[in-house]
Coordinates of C-alpha atoms in Angstrom, one line a residue:
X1 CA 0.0 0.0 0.0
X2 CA 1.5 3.7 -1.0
X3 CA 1.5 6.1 1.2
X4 CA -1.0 8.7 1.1
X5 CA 0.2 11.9 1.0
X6 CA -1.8 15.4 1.7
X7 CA -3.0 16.9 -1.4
X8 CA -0.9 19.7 -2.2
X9 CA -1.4 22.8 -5.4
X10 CA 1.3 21.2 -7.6
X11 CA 2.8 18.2 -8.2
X12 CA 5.9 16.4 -6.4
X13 CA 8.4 15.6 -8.3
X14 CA 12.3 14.4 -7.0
X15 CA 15.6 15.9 -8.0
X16 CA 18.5 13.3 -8.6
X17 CA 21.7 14.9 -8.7
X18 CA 25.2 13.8 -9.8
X19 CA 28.5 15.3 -10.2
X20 CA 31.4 15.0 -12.3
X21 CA 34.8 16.0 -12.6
X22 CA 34.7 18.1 -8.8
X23 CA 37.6 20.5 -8.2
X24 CA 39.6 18.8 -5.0
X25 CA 40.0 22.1 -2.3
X26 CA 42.3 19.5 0.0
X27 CA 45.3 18.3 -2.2
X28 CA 46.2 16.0 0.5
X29 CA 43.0 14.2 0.6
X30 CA 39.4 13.8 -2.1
X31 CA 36.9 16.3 0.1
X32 CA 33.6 14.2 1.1
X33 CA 30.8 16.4 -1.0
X34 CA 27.0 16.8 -0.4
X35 CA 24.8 19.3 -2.3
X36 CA 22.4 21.6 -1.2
X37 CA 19.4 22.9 -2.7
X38 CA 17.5 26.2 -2.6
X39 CA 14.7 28.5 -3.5
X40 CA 15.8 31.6 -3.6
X41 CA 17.3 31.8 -0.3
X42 CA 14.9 29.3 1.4
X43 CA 16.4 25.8 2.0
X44 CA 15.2 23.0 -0.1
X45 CA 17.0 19.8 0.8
X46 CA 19.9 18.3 0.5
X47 CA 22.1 15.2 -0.4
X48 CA 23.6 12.5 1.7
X49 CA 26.9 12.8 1.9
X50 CA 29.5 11.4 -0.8
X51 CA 32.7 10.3 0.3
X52 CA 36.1 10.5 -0.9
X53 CA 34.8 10.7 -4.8
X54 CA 35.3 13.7 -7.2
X55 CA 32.7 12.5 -9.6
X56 CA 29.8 11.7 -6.9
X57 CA 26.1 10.2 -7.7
X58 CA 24.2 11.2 -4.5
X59 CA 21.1 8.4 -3.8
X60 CA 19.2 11.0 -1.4
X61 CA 16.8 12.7 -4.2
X62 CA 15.5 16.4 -3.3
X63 CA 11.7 16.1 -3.1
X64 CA 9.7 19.6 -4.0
X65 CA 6.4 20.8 -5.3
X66 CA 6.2 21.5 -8.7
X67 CA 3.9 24.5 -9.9
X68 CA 3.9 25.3 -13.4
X69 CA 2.0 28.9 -12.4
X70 CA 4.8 29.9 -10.7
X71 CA 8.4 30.9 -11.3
X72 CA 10.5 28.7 -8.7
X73 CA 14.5 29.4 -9.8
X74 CA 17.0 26.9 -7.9
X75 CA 20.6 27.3 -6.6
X76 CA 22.7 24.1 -6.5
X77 CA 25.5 24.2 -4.1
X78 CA 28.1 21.3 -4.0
X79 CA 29.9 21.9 -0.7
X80 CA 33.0 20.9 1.4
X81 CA 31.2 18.2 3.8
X82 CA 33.8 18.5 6.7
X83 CA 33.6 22.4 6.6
X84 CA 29.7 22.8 6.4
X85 CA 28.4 24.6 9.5
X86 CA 24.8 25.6 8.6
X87 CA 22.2 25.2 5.8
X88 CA 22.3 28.8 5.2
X89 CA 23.1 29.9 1.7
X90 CA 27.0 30.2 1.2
X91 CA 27.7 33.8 0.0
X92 CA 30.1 35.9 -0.8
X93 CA 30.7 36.7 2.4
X94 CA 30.9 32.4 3.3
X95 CA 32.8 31.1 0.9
X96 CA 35.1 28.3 3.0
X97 CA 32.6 25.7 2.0
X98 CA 31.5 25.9 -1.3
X99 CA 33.1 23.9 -3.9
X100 CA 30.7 25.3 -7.0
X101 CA 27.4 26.4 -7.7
X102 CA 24.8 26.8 -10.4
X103 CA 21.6 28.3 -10.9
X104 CA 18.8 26.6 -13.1
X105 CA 14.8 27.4 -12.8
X106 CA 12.5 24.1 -12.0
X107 CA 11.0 24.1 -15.2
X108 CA 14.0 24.0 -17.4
X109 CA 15.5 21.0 -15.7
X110 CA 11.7 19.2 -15.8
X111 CA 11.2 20.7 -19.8
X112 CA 15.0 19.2 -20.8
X113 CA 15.0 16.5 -23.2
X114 CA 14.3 13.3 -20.9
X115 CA 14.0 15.5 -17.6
X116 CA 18.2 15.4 -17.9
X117 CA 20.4 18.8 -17.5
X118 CA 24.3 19.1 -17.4
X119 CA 25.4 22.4 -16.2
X120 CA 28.7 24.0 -15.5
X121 CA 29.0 24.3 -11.6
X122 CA 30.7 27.8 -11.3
X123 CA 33.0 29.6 -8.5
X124 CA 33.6 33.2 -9.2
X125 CA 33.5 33.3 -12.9
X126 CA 35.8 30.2 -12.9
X127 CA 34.2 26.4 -14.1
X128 CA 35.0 24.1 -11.0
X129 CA 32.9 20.6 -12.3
X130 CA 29.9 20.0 -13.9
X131 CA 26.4 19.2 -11.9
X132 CA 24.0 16.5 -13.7
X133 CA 20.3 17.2 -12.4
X134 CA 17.6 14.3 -13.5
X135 CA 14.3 15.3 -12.2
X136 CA 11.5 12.7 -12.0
X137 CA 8.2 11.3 -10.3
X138 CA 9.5 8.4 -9.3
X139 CA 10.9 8.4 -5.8
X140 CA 14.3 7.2 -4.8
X141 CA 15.4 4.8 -7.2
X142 CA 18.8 3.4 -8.5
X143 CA 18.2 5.0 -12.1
X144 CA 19.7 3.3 -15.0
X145 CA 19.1 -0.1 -13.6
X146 CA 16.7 -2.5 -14.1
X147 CA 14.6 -4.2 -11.2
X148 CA 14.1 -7.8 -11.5
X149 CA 12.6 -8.3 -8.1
X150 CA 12.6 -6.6 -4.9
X151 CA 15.4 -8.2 -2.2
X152 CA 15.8 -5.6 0.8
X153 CA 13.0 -4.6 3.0
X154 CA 11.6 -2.0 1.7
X155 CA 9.8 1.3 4.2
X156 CA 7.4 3.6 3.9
X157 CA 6.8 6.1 6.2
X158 CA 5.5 9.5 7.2
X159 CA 6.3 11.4 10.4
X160 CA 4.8 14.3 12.4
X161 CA 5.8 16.3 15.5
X162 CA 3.4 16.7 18.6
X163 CA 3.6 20.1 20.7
X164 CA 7.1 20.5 19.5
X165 CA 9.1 23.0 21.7
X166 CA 8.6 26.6 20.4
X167 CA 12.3 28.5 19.4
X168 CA 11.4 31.6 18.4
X169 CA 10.1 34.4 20.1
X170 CA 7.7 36.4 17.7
X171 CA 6.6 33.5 15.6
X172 CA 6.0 29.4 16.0
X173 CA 9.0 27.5 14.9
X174 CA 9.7 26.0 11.5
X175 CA 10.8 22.9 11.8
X176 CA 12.2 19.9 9.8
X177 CA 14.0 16.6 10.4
X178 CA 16.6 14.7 10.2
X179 CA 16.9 10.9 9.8
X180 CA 20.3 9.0 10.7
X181 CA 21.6 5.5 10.5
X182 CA 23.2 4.6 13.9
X183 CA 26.9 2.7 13.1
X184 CA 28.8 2.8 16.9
X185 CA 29.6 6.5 17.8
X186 CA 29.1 7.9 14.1
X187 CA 25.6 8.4 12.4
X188 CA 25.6 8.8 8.4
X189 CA 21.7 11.0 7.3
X190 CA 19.9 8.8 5.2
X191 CA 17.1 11.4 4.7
X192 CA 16.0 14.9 5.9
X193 CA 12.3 16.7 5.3
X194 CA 11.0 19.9 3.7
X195 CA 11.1 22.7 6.6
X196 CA 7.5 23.4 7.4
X197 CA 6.9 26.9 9.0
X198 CA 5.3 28.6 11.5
X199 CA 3.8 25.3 13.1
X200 CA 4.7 23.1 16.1
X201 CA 2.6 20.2 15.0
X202 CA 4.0 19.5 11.6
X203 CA 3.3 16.8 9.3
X204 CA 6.2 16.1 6.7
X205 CA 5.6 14.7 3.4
X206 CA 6.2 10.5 3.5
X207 CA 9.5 9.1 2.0
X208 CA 10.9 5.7 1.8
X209 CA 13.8 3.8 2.5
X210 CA 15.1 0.1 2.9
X211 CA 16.1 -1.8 6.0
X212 CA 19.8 -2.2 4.6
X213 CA 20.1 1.9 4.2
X214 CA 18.8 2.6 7.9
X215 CA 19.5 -0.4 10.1
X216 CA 22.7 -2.2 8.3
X217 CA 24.8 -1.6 11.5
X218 CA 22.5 -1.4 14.5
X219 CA 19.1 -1.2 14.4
X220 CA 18.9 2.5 16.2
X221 CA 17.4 5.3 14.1
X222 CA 18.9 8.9 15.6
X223 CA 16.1 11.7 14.9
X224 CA 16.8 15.1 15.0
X225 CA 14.2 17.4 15.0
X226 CA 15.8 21.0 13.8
X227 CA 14.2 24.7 14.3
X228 CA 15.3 26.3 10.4
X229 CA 16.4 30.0 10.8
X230 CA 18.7 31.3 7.8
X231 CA 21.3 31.8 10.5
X232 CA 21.9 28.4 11.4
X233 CA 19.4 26.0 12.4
X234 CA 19.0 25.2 16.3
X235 CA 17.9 21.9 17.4
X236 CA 14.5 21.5 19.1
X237 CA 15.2 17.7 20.3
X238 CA 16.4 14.2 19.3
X239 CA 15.5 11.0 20.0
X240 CA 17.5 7.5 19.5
X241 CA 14.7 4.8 18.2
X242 CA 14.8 1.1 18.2
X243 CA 13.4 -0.2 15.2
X244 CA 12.1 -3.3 16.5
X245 CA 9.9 -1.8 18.7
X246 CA 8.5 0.0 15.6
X247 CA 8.5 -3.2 13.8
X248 CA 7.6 -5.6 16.1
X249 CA 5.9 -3.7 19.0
X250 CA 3.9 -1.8 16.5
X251 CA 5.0 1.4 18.7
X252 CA 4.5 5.0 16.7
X253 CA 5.3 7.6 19.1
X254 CA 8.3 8.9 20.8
X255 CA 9.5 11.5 23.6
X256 CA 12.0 14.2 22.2
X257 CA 14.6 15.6 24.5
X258 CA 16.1 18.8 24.2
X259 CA 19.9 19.1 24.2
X260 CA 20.0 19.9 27.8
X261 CA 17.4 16.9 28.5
X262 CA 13.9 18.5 29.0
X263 CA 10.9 17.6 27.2
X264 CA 11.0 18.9 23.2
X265 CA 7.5 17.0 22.3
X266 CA 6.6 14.3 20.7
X267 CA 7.6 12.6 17.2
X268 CA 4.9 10.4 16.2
X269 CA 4.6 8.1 13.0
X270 CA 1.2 8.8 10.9
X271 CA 1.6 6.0 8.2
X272 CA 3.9 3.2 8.0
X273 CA 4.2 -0.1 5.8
X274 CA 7.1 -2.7 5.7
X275 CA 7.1 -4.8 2.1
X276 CA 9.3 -7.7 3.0
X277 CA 11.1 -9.1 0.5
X278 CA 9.4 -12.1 -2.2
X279 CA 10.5 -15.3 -1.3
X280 CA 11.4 -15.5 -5.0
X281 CA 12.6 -12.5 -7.6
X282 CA 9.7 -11.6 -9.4
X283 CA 9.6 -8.5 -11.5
X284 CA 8.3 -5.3 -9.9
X285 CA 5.9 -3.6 -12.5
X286 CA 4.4 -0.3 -11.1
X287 CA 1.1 0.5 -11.3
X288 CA 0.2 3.2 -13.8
X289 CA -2.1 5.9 -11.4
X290 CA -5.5 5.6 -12.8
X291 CA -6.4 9.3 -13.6
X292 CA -2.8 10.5 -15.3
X293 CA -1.9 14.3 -15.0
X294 CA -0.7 17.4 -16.9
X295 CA 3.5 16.1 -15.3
X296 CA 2.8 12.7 -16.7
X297 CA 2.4 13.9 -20.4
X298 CA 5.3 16.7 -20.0
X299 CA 7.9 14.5 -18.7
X300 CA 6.6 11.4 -20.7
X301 CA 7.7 13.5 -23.7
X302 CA 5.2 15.5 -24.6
X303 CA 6.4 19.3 -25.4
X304 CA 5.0 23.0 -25.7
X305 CA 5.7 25.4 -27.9
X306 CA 5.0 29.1 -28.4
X307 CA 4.0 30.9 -31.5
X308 CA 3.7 35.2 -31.2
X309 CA 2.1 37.4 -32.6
X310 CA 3.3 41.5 -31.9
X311 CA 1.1 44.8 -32.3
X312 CA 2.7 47.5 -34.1
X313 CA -0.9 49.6 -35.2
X314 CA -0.3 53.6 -34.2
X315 CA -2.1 54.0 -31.3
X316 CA 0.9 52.2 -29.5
X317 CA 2.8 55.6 -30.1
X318 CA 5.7 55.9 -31.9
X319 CA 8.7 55.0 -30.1
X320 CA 9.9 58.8 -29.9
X321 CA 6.8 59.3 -27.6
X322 CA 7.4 59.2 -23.8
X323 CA 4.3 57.3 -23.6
X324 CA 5.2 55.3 -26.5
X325 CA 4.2 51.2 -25.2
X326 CA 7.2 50.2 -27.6
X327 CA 9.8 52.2 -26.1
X328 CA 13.2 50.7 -26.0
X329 CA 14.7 51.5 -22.2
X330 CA 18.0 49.5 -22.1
X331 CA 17.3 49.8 -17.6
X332 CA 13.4 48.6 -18.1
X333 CA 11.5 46.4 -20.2
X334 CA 8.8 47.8 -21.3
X335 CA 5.4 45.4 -21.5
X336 CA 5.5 43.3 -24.8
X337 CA 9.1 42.5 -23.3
X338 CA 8.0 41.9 -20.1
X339 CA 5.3 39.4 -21.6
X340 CA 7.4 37.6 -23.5
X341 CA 10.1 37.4 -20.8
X342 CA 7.9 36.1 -18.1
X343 CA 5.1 34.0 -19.5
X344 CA 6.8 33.1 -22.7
X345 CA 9.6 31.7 -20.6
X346 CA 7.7 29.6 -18.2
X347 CA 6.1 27.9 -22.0
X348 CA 9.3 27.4 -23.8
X349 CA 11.6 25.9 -21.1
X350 CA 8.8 22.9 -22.1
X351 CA 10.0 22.9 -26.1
X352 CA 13.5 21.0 -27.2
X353 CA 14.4 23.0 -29.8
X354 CA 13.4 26.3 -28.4
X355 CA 12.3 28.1 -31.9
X356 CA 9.4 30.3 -31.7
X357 CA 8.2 32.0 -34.5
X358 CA 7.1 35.7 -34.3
X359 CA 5.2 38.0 -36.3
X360 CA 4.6 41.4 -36.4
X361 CA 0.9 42.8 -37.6
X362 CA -0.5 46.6 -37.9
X363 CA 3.1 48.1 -38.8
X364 CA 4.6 48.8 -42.1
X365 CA 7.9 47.0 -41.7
X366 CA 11.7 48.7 -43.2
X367 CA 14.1 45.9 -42.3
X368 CA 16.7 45.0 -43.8
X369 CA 15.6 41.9 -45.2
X370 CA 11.6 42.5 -45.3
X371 CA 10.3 46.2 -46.5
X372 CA 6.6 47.2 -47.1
X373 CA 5.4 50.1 -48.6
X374 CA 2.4 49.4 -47.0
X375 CA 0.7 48.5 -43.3
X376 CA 1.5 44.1 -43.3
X377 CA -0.9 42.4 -40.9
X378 CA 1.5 39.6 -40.6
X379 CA 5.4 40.1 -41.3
X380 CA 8.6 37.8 -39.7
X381 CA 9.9 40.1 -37.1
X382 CA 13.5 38.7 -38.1
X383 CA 12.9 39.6 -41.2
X384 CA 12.9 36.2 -42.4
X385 CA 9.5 34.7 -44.1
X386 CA 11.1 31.4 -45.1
X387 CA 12.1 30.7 -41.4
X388 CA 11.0 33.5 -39.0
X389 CA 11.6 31.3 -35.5
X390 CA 13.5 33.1 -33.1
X391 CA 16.0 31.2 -30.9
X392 CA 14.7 30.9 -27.4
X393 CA 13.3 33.4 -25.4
X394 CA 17.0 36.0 -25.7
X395 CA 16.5 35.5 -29.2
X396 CA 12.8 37.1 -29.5
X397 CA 14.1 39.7 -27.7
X398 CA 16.8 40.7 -29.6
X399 CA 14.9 40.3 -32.5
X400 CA 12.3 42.6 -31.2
X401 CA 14.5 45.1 -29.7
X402 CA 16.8 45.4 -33.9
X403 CA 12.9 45.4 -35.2
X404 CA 11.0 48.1 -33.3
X405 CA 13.1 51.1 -34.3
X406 CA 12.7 50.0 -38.1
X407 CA 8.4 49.4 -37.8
X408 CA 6.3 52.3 -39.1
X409 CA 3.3 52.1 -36.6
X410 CA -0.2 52.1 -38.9
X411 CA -3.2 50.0 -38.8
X412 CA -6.0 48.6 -38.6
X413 CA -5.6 45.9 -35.9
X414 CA -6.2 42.8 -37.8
X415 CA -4.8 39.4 -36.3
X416 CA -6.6 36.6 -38.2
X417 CA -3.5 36.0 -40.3
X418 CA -1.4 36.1 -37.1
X419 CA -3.8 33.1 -36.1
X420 CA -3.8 31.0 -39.2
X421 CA 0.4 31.0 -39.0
X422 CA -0.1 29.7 -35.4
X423 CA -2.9 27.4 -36.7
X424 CA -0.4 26.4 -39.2
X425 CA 2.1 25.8 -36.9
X426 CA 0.2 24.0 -34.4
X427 CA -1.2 21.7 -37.2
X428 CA 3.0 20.5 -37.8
X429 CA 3.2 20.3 -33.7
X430 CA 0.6 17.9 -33.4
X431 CA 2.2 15.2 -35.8
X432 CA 5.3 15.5 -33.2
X433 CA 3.5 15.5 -29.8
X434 CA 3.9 18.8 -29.0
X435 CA 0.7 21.3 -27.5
X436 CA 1.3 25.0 -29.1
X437 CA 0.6 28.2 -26.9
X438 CA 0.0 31.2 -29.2
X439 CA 0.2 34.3 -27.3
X440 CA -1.3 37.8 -29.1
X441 CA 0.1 40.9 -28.1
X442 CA -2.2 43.7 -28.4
X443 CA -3.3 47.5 -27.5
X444 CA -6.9 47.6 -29.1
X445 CA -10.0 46.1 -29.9
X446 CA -9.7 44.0 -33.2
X447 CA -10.5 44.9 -36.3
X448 CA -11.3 41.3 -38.1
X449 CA -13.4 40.1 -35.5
X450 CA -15.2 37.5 -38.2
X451 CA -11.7 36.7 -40.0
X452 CA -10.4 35.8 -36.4
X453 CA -13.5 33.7 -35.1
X454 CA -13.3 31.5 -38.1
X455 CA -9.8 30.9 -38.0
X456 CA -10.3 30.3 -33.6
X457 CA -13.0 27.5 -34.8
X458 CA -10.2 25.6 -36.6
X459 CA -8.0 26.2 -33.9
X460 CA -10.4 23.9 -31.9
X461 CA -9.3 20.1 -32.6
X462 CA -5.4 20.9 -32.3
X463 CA -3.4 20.6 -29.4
X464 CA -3.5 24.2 -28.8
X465 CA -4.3 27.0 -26.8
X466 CA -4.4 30.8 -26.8
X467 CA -3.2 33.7 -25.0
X468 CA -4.4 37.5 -25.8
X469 CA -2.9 40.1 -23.8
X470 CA -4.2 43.5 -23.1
X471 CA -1.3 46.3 -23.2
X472 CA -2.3 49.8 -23.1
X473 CA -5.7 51.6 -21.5
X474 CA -8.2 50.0 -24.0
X475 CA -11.3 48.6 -22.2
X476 CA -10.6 45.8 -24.4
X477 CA -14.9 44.9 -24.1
X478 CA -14.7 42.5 -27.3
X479 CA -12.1 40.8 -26.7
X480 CA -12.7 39.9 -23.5
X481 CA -16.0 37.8 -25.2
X482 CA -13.4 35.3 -26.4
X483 CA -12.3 34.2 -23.4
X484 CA -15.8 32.9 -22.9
X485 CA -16.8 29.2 -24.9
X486 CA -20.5 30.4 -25.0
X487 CA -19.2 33.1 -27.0
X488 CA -17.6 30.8 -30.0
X489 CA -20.3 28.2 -29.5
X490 CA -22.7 30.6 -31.0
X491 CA -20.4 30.9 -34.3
X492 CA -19.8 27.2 -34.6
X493 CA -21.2 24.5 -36.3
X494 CA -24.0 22.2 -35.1
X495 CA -22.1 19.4 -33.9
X496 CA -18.3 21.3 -33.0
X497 CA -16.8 20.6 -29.8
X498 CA -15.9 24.1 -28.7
X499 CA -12.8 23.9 -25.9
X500 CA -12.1 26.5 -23.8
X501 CA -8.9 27.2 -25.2
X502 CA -9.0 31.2 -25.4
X503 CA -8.0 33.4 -22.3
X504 CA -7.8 37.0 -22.9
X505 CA -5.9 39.1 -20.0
X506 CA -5.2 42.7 -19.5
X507 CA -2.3 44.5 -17.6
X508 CA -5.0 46.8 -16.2
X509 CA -6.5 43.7 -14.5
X510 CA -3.8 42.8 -12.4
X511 CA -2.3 46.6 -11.7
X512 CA 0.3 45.9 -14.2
X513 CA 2.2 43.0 -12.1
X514 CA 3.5 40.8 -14.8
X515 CA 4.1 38.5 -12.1
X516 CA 0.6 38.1 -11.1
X517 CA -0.7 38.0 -14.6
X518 CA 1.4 35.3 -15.9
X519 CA 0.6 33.0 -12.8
X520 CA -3.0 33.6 -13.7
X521 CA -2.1 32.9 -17.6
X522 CA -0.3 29.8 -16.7
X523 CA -2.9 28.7 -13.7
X524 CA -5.2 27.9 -17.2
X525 CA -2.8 25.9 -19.5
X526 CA -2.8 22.8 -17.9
X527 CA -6.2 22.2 -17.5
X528 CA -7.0 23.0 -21.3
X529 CA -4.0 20.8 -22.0
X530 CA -5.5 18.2 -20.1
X531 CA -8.9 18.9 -21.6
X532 CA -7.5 18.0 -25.2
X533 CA -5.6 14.8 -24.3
X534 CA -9.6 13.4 -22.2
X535 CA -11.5 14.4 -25.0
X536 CA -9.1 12.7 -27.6
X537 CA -8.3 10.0 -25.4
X538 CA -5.1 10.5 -25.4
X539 CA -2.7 8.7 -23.2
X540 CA 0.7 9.4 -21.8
X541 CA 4.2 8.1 -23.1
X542 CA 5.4 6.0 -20.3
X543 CA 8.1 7.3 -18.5
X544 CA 11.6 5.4 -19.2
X545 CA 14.4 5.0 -16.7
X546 CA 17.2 7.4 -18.0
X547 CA 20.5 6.6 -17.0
X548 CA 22.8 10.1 -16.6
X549 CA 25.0 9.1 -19.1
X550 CA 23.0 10.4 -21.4
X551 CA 23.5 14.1 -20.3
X552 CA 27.3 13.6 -21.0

């Protein structure tokens, strides 16, 4: 029986990390490594400790909760084990430690060809190893290898704490554990949970382990519940546990003691089951969940891929204007490059190849290798007609940054042939498992509203959704009728499925906070994914072992 754990917004996934290649700080002796994970500067996790290895494979994965609404940029730090005082964030200022670093948004790693990233682990401006990050549903494994049949006992727990002993003075504490194996006077952490904060009567998310790992020299378990502060962590109170009285006595709770030996609370196990070993090797096959989700298609090799589209009509203001909405500020993006920075970012990092193709409509464009004499309601903004993709998210925005200067603003806003090249390109995508994301940039109301309905309907049976954004003070009152099914139903035929697969936001909405109105964006794209793959029946690519060789 699985564990159940407490339904969270997102999905868990775990982060296996390797190393290769480590610069040795002790030229005596090979340094014993562990890395360390962050958020920002919040604590994540972190490895085990590898010993006496410059090229370590770490077994302790880094559990976290993926959500693809929200931005969540990690730091990787591979640090001196024997020098380590605190899980705080090594900085300039604490620099004895660190071997290397590198730095590498969630979604990137998960959007990576198999869910596999090498990257260059950095010190100063100087390359010091290289970090291989494999990020998966699947808890801890040995990747690369197959099972033929389970022969340790295997665990599966979850813990809590009970009126744990409050640290701090203003707030509650936020505390986490840590698990070690007992082996005479030395323990070895075989696993450590996600800090929990503000609360005294946590419950941690289950995790797993074998007898071998935890008990192959004694059969104690030494807990240590820890107090996080960025600072350095305090202890709260430990406990030494004999298994056998968990195992055999059926016993789930136990007294913590603080380091000076009064009473820290209680740790207490919630859910626990012990899968002994088959008297025979038979092969383990894991049950495929019954209802599969939007992380099961993405990391089973499904992609996404972005398409643009870029308003250049008049009443954007020419870019000698103060108020102009294209104005080029080298200090400040302005909002199409704010758009296309945040929400476009969060879609690609989901596409292998990273082109995007982006038009311009509304402008009469003078580059250098496209020129109109006329207003062009759908030009390359590279200049390029036979192949006007635009190399990952830097690249559109170099592209737009060489274009604007060189775009007569006209009009009318028309974007129905901006559409039809996305409808184009989604109609290649779906041959290739990938869903296309078309995202309109716009100041006004539309000018080809039938033109752009009929081309919407034929959007309708593709792996595809749609993004308009609002720049600029327009009320934007038609175009906000798109975002609403009902609306297309009424111009569709009898018997058309109509998705909802439109969702028109404005700046205004949200105060202008990019931030907030890409999380609301993105908060939509997985359900209308998801929509597409029930009513096509589509199924998931199973997810393969992937051994880290094949980031190397």
């Amino acid at each position: 029986m699985d564990i159940l754990l407490p339904q969270t917004q997102g999905e868990l996934v775990y982060i296996y990390i390797s190393a290769r290649n480590l610069r040795n700080l002790d030229h005596s002796n090979i340094l014993d490594f562990r890395c360390r994970v962050y958020l920002k500067d919040d604590f994540i996790g972190e490895t085990e400790v590898s010993k006496s290895t410059l090229d370590p494979d770490f077994k302790q994965p880094i559990p976290i909760m993926y959500k693809f609404n929200k931005k969540q940029k990690l730091i990787f730090q591979i640090v001196d084990a024997d020098q380590e005082l605190s899980n705080q964030l090594i900085t300039q200022s604490n620099q004895a430690a660190l071997v290397g670093s590198c730095k590498q948004p969630l979604a990137k790693l998960m959007g990576a060809r198999n869910s596999l990233s090498q990257l260059n682990l950095m010190k100063g401006d100087e390359i010091v190893g290289n970090i291989i990050i494999h990020v998966s549903k699947k808890g801890p494994q040995v990747i690369g290898q197959n099972q033929q049949g389970s022969k340790v006992t295997e665990i599966k727990w979850r813990w809590a704490g009970v009126k744990l002993l409050d640290l701090d003075f203003f707030t509650k504490s936020d505390p986490f554990a840590k698990f070690y194996s007992v082996n005479g006077d030395q323990i070895d952490l075989i696993h450590q949970t996600e800090i929990i904060k503000n609360n005294l009567n946590p419950n941690w998310m289950g995790w797993e382990t074998t007898e071998e790992q935890a008990f192959k020299n004694s059969k104690k378990l030494f807990v240590e519940i820890m107090d996080y502060d960025k600072l350095g962590s305090q202890q709260i109170g430990h406990v030494t546990i004999d298994y056998n009285e968990i195992k055999n006595d059926k016993r789930t709770e136990f007294p913590l003691l603080t380091p000076q030996g009064k009473n820290a609370g209680t740790l207490k196990i919630l859910e626990l089951t012990i899968i002994e070993p088959p008297i025979q090797a038979t092969e383990i096959v894991q049950e495929e969940p019954k209802d599969p989700t939007f992380l099961d298609y993405l990391m089973g090799g499904w992609q996404m891929s972005l398409s643009i589209g870029i308003d250049f009509t008049f009443s954007n203001q020419p870019i000698t204007k103060p108020d102009s909405l294209h104005k080029i500020d080298p200090n400040k993006l302005n909002y199409y490059q704010q758009a296309i920075k945040v929400i476009g970012g969060e879609i690609v990092a989901f596409d292998y190849d990273k082109e995007v193709p982006v038009y311009g409509f509304g402008g009469t464009p003078k580059l250098p290798t496209y020129t109109k004499n006329t207003m062009d309601d759908c030009f390359p903004l590279n200049g390029n007609k036979d192949s006007p993709s635009c190399q990952d998210i830097k690249g559109i925005l170099d592209a737009y940054v060489n274009a604007v200067p060189q775009i007569v603003f006209s009009g009318p806003t028309f974007i129905a042939n901006v559409l039809s090249k996305a409808h184009l390109f989604a109609v290649e995508n779906a041959k290739k498992n990938i869903y296309t994301v078309a995202i309109i940039l716009t100041d006004g109301q539309i000018e080809d509203q039938d033109d752009a309905i009929k081309v919407l309907l034929q959007c309708q049976n593709l792996p595809m959704s749609i993004v308009i954004i609002g720049v600029g003070d327009e009320n934007f009152k038609y175009m906000k009728q798109f975002d609403d099914p009902k609306f297309l139903k009424k111009h569709a035929k009898e018997n058309q499925i109509v998705r909802d697969i439109i969702q028109f936001v404005s700046y205004q909405d949200f105060k202008n906070d990019i931030e907030q109105m890409s999380s609301a964006v993105l908060d939509q794209l997985p359900k209308q994914f998801m929509d597409y793959m029930h009513i096509n029946n589509i199924q998931p690519v199973k997810m393969s072992s992937v051994h880290i060789s094949k980031a190397m």
